Each structure stands twice: as C-alpha cells, then as structure tokens.
Short mmCIF file of C-alpha atoms and ligand atoms in Angstrom, two decimals:
data_model
loop_
_atom_site.label_atom_id
_atom_site.label_comp_id
_atom_site.label_asym_id
_atom_site.label_seq_id
_atom_site.Cartn_x
_atom_site.Cartn_y
_atom_site.Cartn_z
CA MET A 1059 78.54 -21.06 -215.83
CA ASN A 1060 80.46 -22.80 -218.05
CA GLN A 1061 83.54 -24.79 -216.66
CA ASP A 1062 85.30 -26.37 -220.01
CA TYR A 1063 87.77 -24.31 -221.88
CA ASP A 1064 90.02 -24.74 -223.85
CA VAL A 1065 92.76 -22.37 -221.94
CA VAL A 1066 93.06 -21.54 -218.53
CA VAL A 1067 95.57 -18.49 -217.30
CA ILE A 1068 96.37 -18.39 -213.47
CA GLY A 1069 96.09 -14.64 -212.93
CA ALA A 1070 95.44 -10.88 -214.01
CA GLY A 1071 98.87 -9.08 -214.02
CA ILE A 1072 99.69 -7.59 -216.92
CA ALA A 1073 101.23 -10.46 -218.22
CA GLY A 1074 98.58 -13.21 -217.25
CA LEU A 1075 95.39 -10.20 -219.11
CA SER A 1076 98.23 -10.07 -222.02
CA ALA A 1077 98.67 -13.36 -223.24
CA ALA A 1078 94.47 -14.16 -222.38
CA ALA A 1079 93.33 -11.25 -225.23
CA PHE A 1080 95.91 -12.58 -227.33
CA ILE A 1081 95.14 -16.94 -227.29
CA SER A 1082 91.48 -15.55 -226.73
CA SER A 1083 91.24 -14.94 -231.09
CA GLY A 1084 91.26 -18.96 -231.47
CA ALA A 1085 90.77 -20.55 -228.67
CA ARG A 1086 88.07 -20.10 -225.79
CA VAL A 1087 90.01 -17.88 -222.80
CA LEU A 1088 88.59 -18.43 -218.85
CA VAL A 1089 90.75 -16.74 -216.28
CA LEU A 1090 91.31 -16.61 -213.05
CA GLU A 1091 92.04 -14.54 -210.89
CA ARG A 1092 92.42 -14.73 -206.14
CA GLU A 1093 92.40 -11.27 -205.84
CA SER A 1094 89.35 -9.15 -205.40
CA GLN A 1095 90.76 -7.18 -208.74
CA PRO A 1096 93.29 -7.64 -211.85
CA ALA A 1097 97.02 -5.98 -211.46
CA TYR A 1098 96.77 -6.36 -207.49
CA HIS A 1099 99.44 -6.97 -207.35
CA SER A 1100 103.75 -5.87 -209.24
CA SER A 1101 101.50 -4.90 -212.42
CA GLY A 1102 99.55 -2.10 -210.35
CA ARG A 1103 102.52 -1.35 -208.38
CA SER A 1104 105.02 -0.70 -211.42
CA ALA A 1105 106.63 2.21 -212.16
CA SER A 1106 105.40 2.26 -215.36
CA VAL A 1107 107.78 3.58 -217.71
CA TYR A 1108 108.57 1.78 -221.35
CA ILE A 1109 112.72 2.04 -221.58
CA GLU A 1110 113.74 0.44 -224.71
CA GLY A 1111 117.46 0.41 -223.67
CA TYR A 1112 117.27 -1.56 -220.56
CA GLU A 1113 117.70 -5.17 -218.62
CA ASN A 1114 119.57 -7.05 -221.53
CA PRO A 1115 119.63 -6.62 -225.53
CA VAL A 1116 117.13 -9.76 -225.16
CA VAL A 1117 114.42 -7.58 -223.04
CA ALA A 1118 115.46 -4.71 -225.28
CA ALA A 1119 114.38 -6.40 -228.45
CA LEU A 1120 110.38 -7.86 -226.44
CA THR A 1121 109.96 -3.71 -225.95
CA LYS A 1122 111.07 -2.50 -229.79
CA ALA A 1123 108.65 -5.06 -230.75
CA SER A 1124 105.22 -3.84 -228.13
CA GLY A 1125 106.14 -0.36 -229.09
CA ASP A 1126 104.01 -0.45 -232.54
CA PHE A 1127 100.85 -2.27 -229.80
CA PHE A 1128 101.35 0.61 -227.30
CA ARG A 1129 101.40 3.25 -230.43
CA SER A 1130 98.28 2.21 -232.35
CA PRO A 1131 96.59 -0.53 -230.40
CA PRO A 1132 93.06 -2.44 -231.66
CA ALA A 1133 90.72 -0.20 -232.83
CA GLY A 1134 88.18 -0.26 -229.00
CA PHE A 1135 91.49 -1.06 -227.01
CA SER A 1136 91.87 2.15 -224.99
CA ASP A 1137 90.17 6.13 -224.99
CA ASP A 1138 93.11 7.49 -223.96
CA GLU A 1139 96.68 7.53 -225.48
CA ILE A 1140 98.98 4.50 -223.84
CA LEU A 1141 102.59 6.42 -224.11
CA HIS A 1142 103.16 9.28 -222.91
CA PRO A 1143 107.15 11.24 -223.79
CA ARG A 1144 108.33 11.08 -220.76
CA GLY A 1145 112.32 11.89 -221.94
CA GLY A 1146 115.37 10.33 -219.14
CA LEU A 1147 118.43 11.39 -218.02
CA THR A 1148 120.96 8.27 -217.22
CA ALA A 1149 122.80 10.58 -214.15
CA ALA A 1150 126.29 10.05 -213.50
CA LYS A 1151 129.11 11.05 -210.84
CA PRO A 1152 132.64 12.19 -210.41
CA GLY A 1153 134.36 9.56 -210.88
CA GLU A 1154 132.05 7.09 -212.83
CA GLU A 1155 132.89 8.88 -216.93
CA ALA A 1156 134.54 5.32 -218.08
CA VAL A 1157 131.42 3.79 -216.77
CA LEU A 1158 129.33 6.54 -218.61
CA ALA A 1159 130.99 6.54 -222.05
CA LYS A 1160 130.74 2.28 -221.14
CA TYR A 1161 126.82 2.43 -221.50
CA ILE A 1162 126.25 4.77 -224.27
CA GLU A 1163 128.70 2.87 -226.25
CA ARG A 1164 126.84 -0.95 -225.37
CA TRP A 1165 123.29 0.99 -225.57
CA GLY A 1166 123.46 2.96 -228.15
CA PRO A 1167 124.03 1.19 -231.37
CA LEU A 1168 120.24 -0.33 -229.86
CA CYS A 1169 118.29 3.23 -229.20
CA PRO A 1170 119.92 5.58 -231.59
CA SER A 1171 118.29 8.15 -230.00
CA LEU A 1172 120.88 8.26 -226.97
CA ARG A 1173 123.51 10.93 -227.03
CA ALA A 1174 126.05 11.92 -224.42
CA ALA A 1175 124.64 14.88 -222.16
CA ASP A 1176 127.60 17.43 -220.36
CA ARG A 1177 127.89 18.30 -216.83
CA ASP A 1178 125.69 21.92 -217.65
CA GLU A 1179 123.71 20.04 -220.39
CA THR A 1180 122.30 17.55 -217.50
CA LEU A 1181 121.90 19.99 -214.54
CA THR A 1182 119.81 21.65 -217.12
CA LEU A 1183 116.75 18.75 -218.13
CA SER A 1184 117.13 18.07 -214.49
CA PRO A 1185 117.82 21.42 -212.13
CA ILE A 1186 116.99 19.68 -209.04
CA LEU A 1187 120.06 17.43 -208.96
CA ARG A 1188 123.15 18.63 -206.80
CA PRO A 1189 125.70 20.19 -209.72
CA GLU A 1190 128.56 18.99 -206.78
CA SER A 1191 127.34 15.47 -206.88
CA ILE A 1192 126.56 15.14 -211.23
CA CYS A 1193 129.98 14.62 -213.72
CA GLY A 1194 127.75 14.03 -217.04
CA GLY A 1195 124.81 11.81 -217.73
CA ALA A 1196 123.61 9.84 -221.04
CA TRP A 1197 119.60 11.61 -222.57
CA ASP A 1198 117.10 9.30 -224.33
CA PRO A 1199 114.31 11.55 -226.19
CA THR A 1200 112.46 7.81 -225.83
CA TRP A 1201 111.95 7.33 -222.62
CA MET A 1202 107.83 7.27 -222.07
CA SER A 1203 105.32 6.71 -219.39
CA ILE A 1204 102.52 3.95 -219.63
CA ASP A 1205 99.39 4.49 -218.92
CA THR A 1206 99.27 0.80 -217.15
CA HIS A 1207 95.63 0.89 -215.71
CA ALA A 1208 94.56 2.29 -219.81
CA LEU A 1209 96.75 -1.18 -220.54
CA VAL A 1210 94.98 -2.86 -217.94
CA LEU A 1211 91.67 -2.46 -219.29
CA GLY A 1212 92.36 -2.27 -223.06
CA TYR A 1213 93.49 -6.54 -222.87
CA GLN A 1214 90.81 -6.64 -220.56
CA ARG A 1215 88.19 -5.39 -223.16
CA LEU A 1216 90.06 -7.26 -225.84
CA LEU A 1217 89.46 -10.92 -224.18
CA ARG A 1218 86.22 -9.79 -223.45
CA LYS A 1219 85.16 -9.20 -227.14
CA ASN A 1220 87.02 -12.08 -227.99
CA GLY A 1221 84.41 -14.15 -225.36
CA GLY A 1222 87.05 -14.69 -222.99
CA THR A 1223 86.28 -14.34 -218.75
CA VAL A 1224 88.65 -13.11 -216.46
CA VAL A 1225 86.75 -14.54 -213.27
CA ALA A 1226 88.39 -12.22 -209.81
CA ASN A 1227 88.52 -14.16 -206.07
CA THR A 1228 88.63 -17.14 -207.38
CA GLU A 1229 92.58 -19.16 -205.87
CA ILE A 1230 93.35 -21.61 -207.92
CA THR A 1231 94.44 -24.45 -205.53
CA ALA A 1232 94.81 -27.44 -207.27
CA LEU A 1233 96.24 -29.27 -210.87
CA ASN A 1234 95.73 -32.08 -212.33
CA ARG A 1235 96.64 -33.71 -215.35
CA THR A 1236 93.39 -36.27 -215.78
CA GLY A 1237 93.73 -37.94 -219.68
CA LEU A 1238 94.89 -35.51 -222.04
CA ARG A 1239 92.96 -32.81 -220.25
CA TRP A 1240 93.69 -30.38 -216.96
CA THR A 1241 91.58 -30.51 -213.60
CA VAL A 1242 92.00 -26.62 -212.08
CA ASN A 1243 91.06 -27.05 -208.73
CA THR A 1244 89.71 -23.85 -207.14
CA GLN A 1245 87.89 -23.75 -203.59
CA GLU A 1246 84.56 -22.78 -205.49
CA GLN A 1247 84.54 -25.22 -209.13
CA THR A 1248 86.43 -27.48 -210.88
CA TYR A 1249 87.24 -26.13 -214.56
CA GLN A 1250 88.81 -28.30 -217.15
CA CYS A 1251 91.13 -27.17 -219.78
CA ASP A 1252 93.48 -28.47 -222.96
CA THR A 1253 95.98 -26.00 -221.74
CA VAL A 1254 97.23 -24.21 -218.04
CA VAL A 1255 98.55 -21.12 -218.59
CA ASN A 1256 100.94 -20.09 -215.50
CA ALA A 1257 101.36 -16.11 -215.58
CA ALA A 1258 100.91 -16.42 -211.62
CA GLY A 1259 103.93 -13.43 -211.37
CA SER A 1260 105.75 -14.41 -208.07
CA TRP A 1261 103.77 -17.29 -207.49
CA ALA A 1262 104.32 -18.98 -210.58
CA GLY A 1263 107.07 -20.82 -208.70
CA SER A 1264 104.49 -22.37 -206.12
CA ILE A 1265 101.95 -23.36 -208.96
CA GLY A 1266 104.31 -25.08 -211.00
CA GLU A 1267 105.74 -27.02 -207.36
CA MET A 1268 101.52 -27.80 -207.95
CA VAL A 1269 103.10 -30.37 -210.47
CA GLY A 1270 106.01 -30.76 -209.62
CA LEU A 1271 107.72 -28.74 -211.39
CA SER A 1272 110.24 -26.02 -210.15
CA LYS A 1273 112.39 -23.17 -212.06
CA PRO A 1274 114.58 -21.22 -210.10
CA LEU A 1275 112.80 -17.90 -209.92
CA THR A 1276 113.12 -15.24 -207.46
CA PRO A 1277 110.86 -12.67 -206.64
CA MET A 1278 112.39 -9.48 -205.48
CA ARG A 1279 110.80 -6.37 -202.96
CA ARG A 1280 111.50 -2.58 -204.67
CA THR A 1281 110.45 0.33 -202.86
CA GLY A 1282 108.04 3.46 -204.08
CA ILE A 1283 107.91 6.52 -202.76
CA ILE A 1284 106.05 9.40 -204.10
CA LEU A 1285 107.00 13.06 -202.38
CA LYS A 1286 104.53 16.43 -203.12
CA ALA A 1287 106.92 18.40 -205.77
CA PRO A 1288 106.85 22.57 -207.15
CA ASP A 1289 104.28 22.18 -210.12
CA GLU A 1290 106.59 22.09 -212.89
CA VAL A 1291 107.66 18.17 -211.96
CA THR A 1292 104.88 16.98 -215.20
CA SER A 1293 107.23 18.62 -217.69
CA TRP A 1294 110.94 16.62 -215.49
CA PRO A 1295 112.50 13.61 -217.19
CA LEU A 1296 113.27 10.56 -215.28
CA VAL A 1297 115.97 10.58 -213.72
CA HIS A 1298 118.39 7.21 -212.85
CA MET A 1299 121.37 6.86 -210.92
CA LEU A 1300 124.33 5.55 -213.80
CA SER A 1301 124.66 4.19 -210.39
CA GLY A 1302 121.28 1.84 -210.05
CA ASP A 1303 121.27 3.19 -206.60
CA LEU A 1304 118.48 5.54 -207.18
CA TYR A 1305 115.84 7.15 -209.50
CA PHE A 1306 112.84 8.86 -209.57
CA LYS A 1307 110.35 10.43 -211.86
CA PRO A 1308 106.98 12.58 -212.02
CA GLU A 1309 103.47 10.59 -210.72
CA SER A 1310 101.85 12.38 -210.49
CA PRO A 1311 100.44 13.98 -207.69
CA GLY A 1312 104.03 14.08 -207.48
CA LEU A 1313 107.96 13.07 -207.56
CA MET A 1314 108.51 9.08 -207.75
CA VAL A 1315 111.56 8.12 -205.96
CA CYS A 1316 113.42 4.44 -205.40
CA PRO A 1317 115.88 3.10 -204.12
CA GLY A 1318 116.58 0.39 -207.00
CA ASP A 1319 116.84 -1.85 -204.31
CA GLU A 1320 116.60 -5.65 -205.29
CA THR A 1321 115.15 -7.68 -201.94
CA PRO A 1322 115.07 -12.10 -202.49
CA THR A 1323 111.47 -12.64 -200.52
CA VAL A 1324 109.20 -15.21 -200.10
CA ALA A 1325 106.09 -14.43 -202.62
CA CYS A 1326 103.66 -12.15 -200.69
CA ASP A 1327 101.58 -9.23 -200.36
CA ALA A 1328 104.90 -6.81 -200.90
CA GLN A 1329 105.00 -3.83 -198.07
CA PRO A 1330 107.97 -0.85 -197.70
CA GLU A 1331 110.16 -1.27 -194.26
CA GLU A 1332 111.37 1.51 -193.22
CA LEU A 1333 115.35 1.12 -194.13
CA ASP A 1334 114.66 1.19 -197.31
CA ILE A 1335 112.20 4.60 -197.34
CA ALA A 1336 114.84 5.97 -195.13
CA ILE A 1337 117.58 5.08 -197.52
CA ALA A 1338 115.83 6.10 -200.66
CA LEU A 1339 115.36 9.75 -198.97
CA ASP A 1340 118.83 9.97 -198.16
CA ARG A 1341 120.26 9.49 -201.26
CA PHE A 1342 117.49 11.80 -202.76
CA GLN A 1343 118.44 14.74 -200.34
CA ASN A 1344 122.44 13.33 -201.28
CA TYR A 1345 121.78 13.72 -204.76
CA THR A 1346 118.99 16.80 -205.54
CA ASP A 1347 118.67 19.64 -204.14
CA MET A 1348 115.10 19.86 -203.55
CA PRO A 1349 113.10 20.26 -200.45
CA ILE A 1350 111.35 16.83 -198.82
CA GLY A 1351 109.01 16.76 -196.40
CA ARG A 1352 107.00 13.66 -195.21
CA PRO A 1353 106.50 10.94 -197.86
CA MET A 1354 102.96 11.19 -199.62
CA HIS A 1355 102.62 7.96 -199.51
CA THR A 1356 104.89 4.65 -199.37
CA TRP A 1357 103.87 1.02 -201.09
CA ALA A 1358 106.36 -2.26 -202.51
CA GLY A 1359 106.12 -4.37 -204.97
CA LEU A 1360 108.15 -7.70 -206.80
CA ARG A 1361 110.45 -8.16 -209.89
CA THR A 1362 110.30 -12.47 -210.13
CA PHE A 1363 113.69 -13.09 -211.63
CA ALA A 1364 115.07 -15.98 -213.78
CA PRO A 1365 118.73 -16.47 -213.67
CA ASP A 1366 119.74 -14.53 -217.57
CA ARG A 1367 117.22 -12.45 -216.14
CA TYR A 1368 115.42 -13.04 -219.24
CA PRO A 1369 111.33 -14.62 -219.29
CA ILE A 1370 110.83 -17.80 -218.82
CA LEU A 1371 107.89 -18.27 -221.68
CA GLY A 1372 106.68 -22.08 -223.02
CA PHE A 1373 105.30 -25.31 -223.03
CA ASP A 1374 106.92 -27.43 -220.56
CA LYS A 1375 107.87 -30.35 -222.02
CA SER A 1376 107.55 -32.62 -219.00
CA ALA A 1377 103.66 -31.42 -218.74
CA THR A 1378 101.83 -31.71 -221.79
CA GLY A 1379 99.63 -28.50 -222.01
CA PHE A 1380 101.64 -26.54 -219.31
CA PHE A 1381 102.44 -23.40 -220.37
CA TRP A 1382 105.01 -21.04 -218.27
CA LEU A 1383 105.34 -17.78 -218.77
CA ALA A 1384 106.95 -15.96 -215.59
CA GLY A 1385 109.78 -14.03 -215.01
CA GLN A 1386 108.88 -10.56 -216.01
CA GLY A 1387 111.41 -9.26 -213.70
CA GLY A 1388 111.57 -5.31 -214.44
CA PHE A 1389 109.62 -5.43 -217.57
CA GLY A 1390 106.85 -6.72 -217.74
CA VAL A 1391 104.56 -3.58 -218.72
CA GLN A 1392 107.01 -2.63 -221.18
CA THR A 1393 107.38 -6.04 -222.90
CA SER A 1394 103.40 -6.91 -222.32
CA PRO A 1395 102.44 -6.24 -225.67
CA GLU A 1396 105.01 -8.45 -228.06
CA MET A 1397 105.08 -11.48 -224.93
CA GLY A 1398 101.10 -11.22 -224.57
CA ARG A 1399 101.63 -11.99 -228.37
CA LEU A 1400 104.42 -14.61 -228.69
CA ALA A 1401 101.92 -16.88 -225.46
CA GLY A 1402 99.70 -16.63 -227.93
CA ALA A 1403 101.50 -17.61 -231.66
CA ILE A 1404 103.45 -20.63 -229.91
CA VAL A 1405 99.84 -21.91 -227.02
CA THR A 1406 97.91 -22.06 -230.56
CA GLY A 1407 100.66 -23.72 -232.20
CA LYS A 1408 101.36 -20.57 -234.94
CA GLU A 1409 104.76 -19.69 -234.40
CA PRO A 1410 108.31 -22.53 -232.09
CA VAL A 1411 109.08 -20.53 -228.50
CA PRO A 1412 112.37 -18.06 -229.18
CA THR A 1413 114.99 -20.40 -227.40
CA GLU A 1414 116.12 -17.43 -225.14
CA LEU A 1415 112.99 -17.45 -223.86
CA ASP A 1416 112.45 -20.92 -224.15
CA ALA A 1417 111.48 -22.06 -219.89
CA ASN A 1418 112.86 -26.13 -220.87
CA ARG A 1419 116.50 -23.63 -220.32
CA PHE A 1420 116.67 -24.59 -216.81
C1 FAD B 985 108.29 -0.62 -208.42
C2 FAD B 985 108.23 -1.72 -209.29
C3 FAD B 985 108.86 -0.85 -210.84
C4 FAD B 985 108.73 -1.30 -211.88
N1 FAD B 985 108.61 -0.73 -212.61
C5 FAD B 985 108.37 -0.45 -213.88
C6 FAD B 985 108.13 -0.04 -215.07
O1 FAD B 985 109.17 0.97 -215.02
N2 FAD B 985 108.08 -1.35 -216.30
C7 FAD B 985 108.11 -2.55 -216.46
O2 FAD B 985 108.21 -1.84 -217.41
N3 FAD B 985 108.30 -3.24 -215.53
C8 FAD B 985 108.35 -2.79 -214.25
N4 FAD B 985 107.41 -3.19 -213.16
C9 FAD B 985 107.71 -4.33 -213.02
C10 FAD B 985 106.40 -4.99 -213.49
O3 FAD B 985 105.16 -4.27 -212.46
C11 FAD B 985 105.80 -6.18 -213.68
O4 FAD B 985 106.86 -7.18 -214.38
C12 FAD B 985 104.97 -6.94 -213.90
O5 FAD B 985 104.15 -6.73 -213.21
C13 FAD B 985 104.68 -8.21 -213.25
O6 FAD B 985 103.27 -9.14 -214.27
P1 FAD B 985 102.30 -9.78 -213.51
O7 FAD B 985 101.52 -10.03 -214.26
O8 FAD B 985 104.16 -11.34 -214.12
O9 FAD B 985 102.51 -10.01 -212.17
P2 FAD B 985 101.99 -9.94 -211.22
O10 FAD B 985 100.75 -8.25 -211.47
O11 FAD B 985 102.18 -10.33 -209.96
O12 FAD B 985 100.08 -10.83 -211.56
C14 FAD B 985 100.30 -12.49 -211.01
C15 FAD B 985 98.95 -12.81 -210.03
O13 FAD B 985 99.41 -14.00 -210.21
C16 FAD B 985 97.04 -14.19 -209.16
N5 FAD B 985 97.76 -14.96 -208.96
C17 FAD B 985 98.90 -16.09 -207.68
N6 FAD B 985 98.77 -17.27 -207.54
C18 FAD B 985 97.62 -16.91 -208.10
C19 FAD B 985 96.84 -18.76 -207.70
N7 FAD B 985 96.61 -20.00 -207.05
N8 FAD B 985 95.26 -18.63 -208.24
C20 FAD B 985 94.80 -17.67 -208.76
N9 FAD B 985 95.52 -16.65 -208.47
C21 FAD B 985 97.24 -16.23 -208.92
C22 FAD B 985 98.18 -12.78 -208.12
O14 FAD B 985 97.14 -12.57 -207.30
C23 FAD B 985 98.81 -11.47 -209.42
O15 FAD B 985 97.22 -11.36 -209.30
C24 FAD B 985 108.07 -2.96 -211.95
C25 FAD B 985 108.17 -3.42 -211.05
C26 FAD B 985 108.20 -2.63 -209.29
C27 FAD B 985 107.72 -3.61 -207.47
#
C-alpha cells in the first residue's frame, strides 16, 4: 500500500470523513481510524437532528451554511434524502414565561420560522405533555432529522471518487515532524505526509499532546434511551424542554429520550450510567403522561467542547502542517458539510480560517 500522502486525517468520524471528502478534491488523502468501522464513537451515537437556532450564533451560521449541501448534495453522494422534516417544539414550564420570551427574542432573528405557541397549541403539537407541566412553547417547523448513516456513507463515496482511502483498525501511536514532512506511525505501518488533520473527536487533545500541543477540550458524556412508543410516534415533533433538562424525539423503532446530561469525562468508549437513565425516565414521567416500560435500548456518547463552545479549526501556529478539526460538541453532524468545506479550503490555502474558529485562539 502507498505510504506517501499529501494529507493524513486522524479519525473516521463525521469530522474526519467530511474534511477528507472535501480535501481530496485537490490532494492525496488517507484517513486512519482505530476502530473496525467509521463513526463507531460520537458520530454513530448522536440524536441526528438539524436545528438552525442551536448553541450560539457561530454554530447557527455553520449549520445554516450546511443546509444547502444537505438539501442538494453532489451527484452520487446518496441514494436517499439526507434531511427529513421533523419540527421542533420548545416547551416551557409554568414560571418560565419570561425565559421563553427571551428565547424567542434571541433566536427569532436567526430563525424566521420560529414563533410562539400558546399552551393549547403546545399541547396539540405534543399531546403526551402533561397540561399542568406546561405554560406554552416555541414552534419551529424547520427542525429536521438527519440520516447520519447516509451522510457517513456519502462522505466516504465522495472521498473514494476523489481517489482517497479509509483504513480502519489502525491506531496512530506516534507523530513526528521530520524535515518538511510528517511521519505518522501506527502499529503496523509508517506513513509520510505534508499535513496531519487531527479529527480524533474526544481524543483530539491526546493527539495534540503527541506533538507537545495542548488545547482546552473537554469530552462530556450524554445519554440516550429508546422507549417503546405508540405507532403514531413517527409523526411527532422533537420536544425540547426550555430548561434543557430533557428532550425526546421519534427514533425508529420508538422514542428517544435524553436528559440533556453533560458529564465531563476522559476520552473513552462511553457507556450509559444507571443514574442518568433513572433521571431521564423520572423527568420524562414528570413532563408527559406516556406509559413507559423497560427501555428498549440505552447508550452514551461523548460531546467534546472548547470553553467557548465554538469548534477548533485550522493550522497550529506552533507546529507546521498540524491542522486542528475538533470541539464539535453537540453539533458536529449538522455542521459537518460547512466544517468539511472550510477544512478543505484552509488546508489547500484557498481561504483563511474564520477568526472565531481559529485553533490558535487558545
Ligand atoms: C447523545 C448525543 C447526541 C448528539 N446529537 C447531535 C445532533 O442531534 N446533531 C449534531 O449535529 N450532533 C449531535 N451530537 C454531536 C455529534 O455526534 C459530534 O459532534 C460528532 O459526532 C463529533 O464527530 P467527530 O468526528 O469529531 O468524533 P468521533 O465520531 O468520535 O470520531 C473521532 C474518531 O477518531 C478516532 N480516533 C481517535 N484516536 C485515534 C487514533 N489515535 N488513531 C486512529 N483513530 C483515532 C476514533 O476512534 C473516532 O472514530 C450528539 C452527540 C451525542 C453523544
């Protein structure tokens, strides 16, 4: 196998694959993945939702900029639609009227479809909400479900079409700059390249440390639970409590429930904690009157954040040819087309890194 590349991307999650797909239009690209399949970690464990009014204005702009790609990807990218209508209801508890008004005031200008829903409409949009636990809400019909599986396959198709390769079961164990090039060591092989793209998700900090670089990245665990739900569940919107302590959304074959947890942890193969599952089910029972049985499935994944909750992007000024693509938090899927495009444009020198995303801000 060829051991000489322009760019080696570390990690075949949504970040590494999207970047590789774009970079490979003008460079020889190899993606190395430690696990046996792409998207084994965070990218395969997300809620797969597209929300334009999410997290902060920078993330909102990246998400909006990704919308066109999702709606009309390049020819041959996917046989299926990537986005599916869902609708999003943000529900407020009695006493949260002022916070709800502020939420609409904050996101309304960025999301023109967002509007207030009174208590009756909120309960019509989500009939399982307990009337006594709701004072009203905000409705945004533009919230979508993302077919993450199709997206992961599509980025790989694009990469392969451009002559790029993904190699799984391959852990990067050392990185060294020798002369003008990088040497990338795995257990079995040594590769040479001009540019290393660090898209190692929750392990991006450890990859940086291999070359003496440090970034304040914190992996945080989040829990998901699938409950059996009535057949009509498929037409329900995503319901998000304004307080952020619960959301639920249809997820074949049932209803996904998430307690909105953010528990700082080390990078690992995250597993759900019994306590987080119990908290989620307790909240779900308090906010809704849907009967619940034993969860059909539970899981956990890591969302990795920089302190300002903006992604970390661009070449490190202290290490020539070392490119950061990290800190995608809870928005790495919905921002992947624009983050991938930016990575491609910056690595190939066509665009400067946007100041607010610049890896060198830390
Ligand atoms: C419960 C949950 C819900 C979420 N919901 C949403 C949502 O609705 N919408 C949204 O946009 N985002 C959501 N997210 C966030 C999203 O999943 C992440 O932002 C995204 O998956 C991060 O992608 P990544 O490629 O950076 O990381 P990962 O998918 O973790 O990929 C990193 C890869 O690097 C590999 N790697 C690490 N170290 C090495 C090494 N030394 N050698 C080789 N390979 C290595 C890992 O094995 C891994 O496969 C959610 C996350 C969770 C956990």
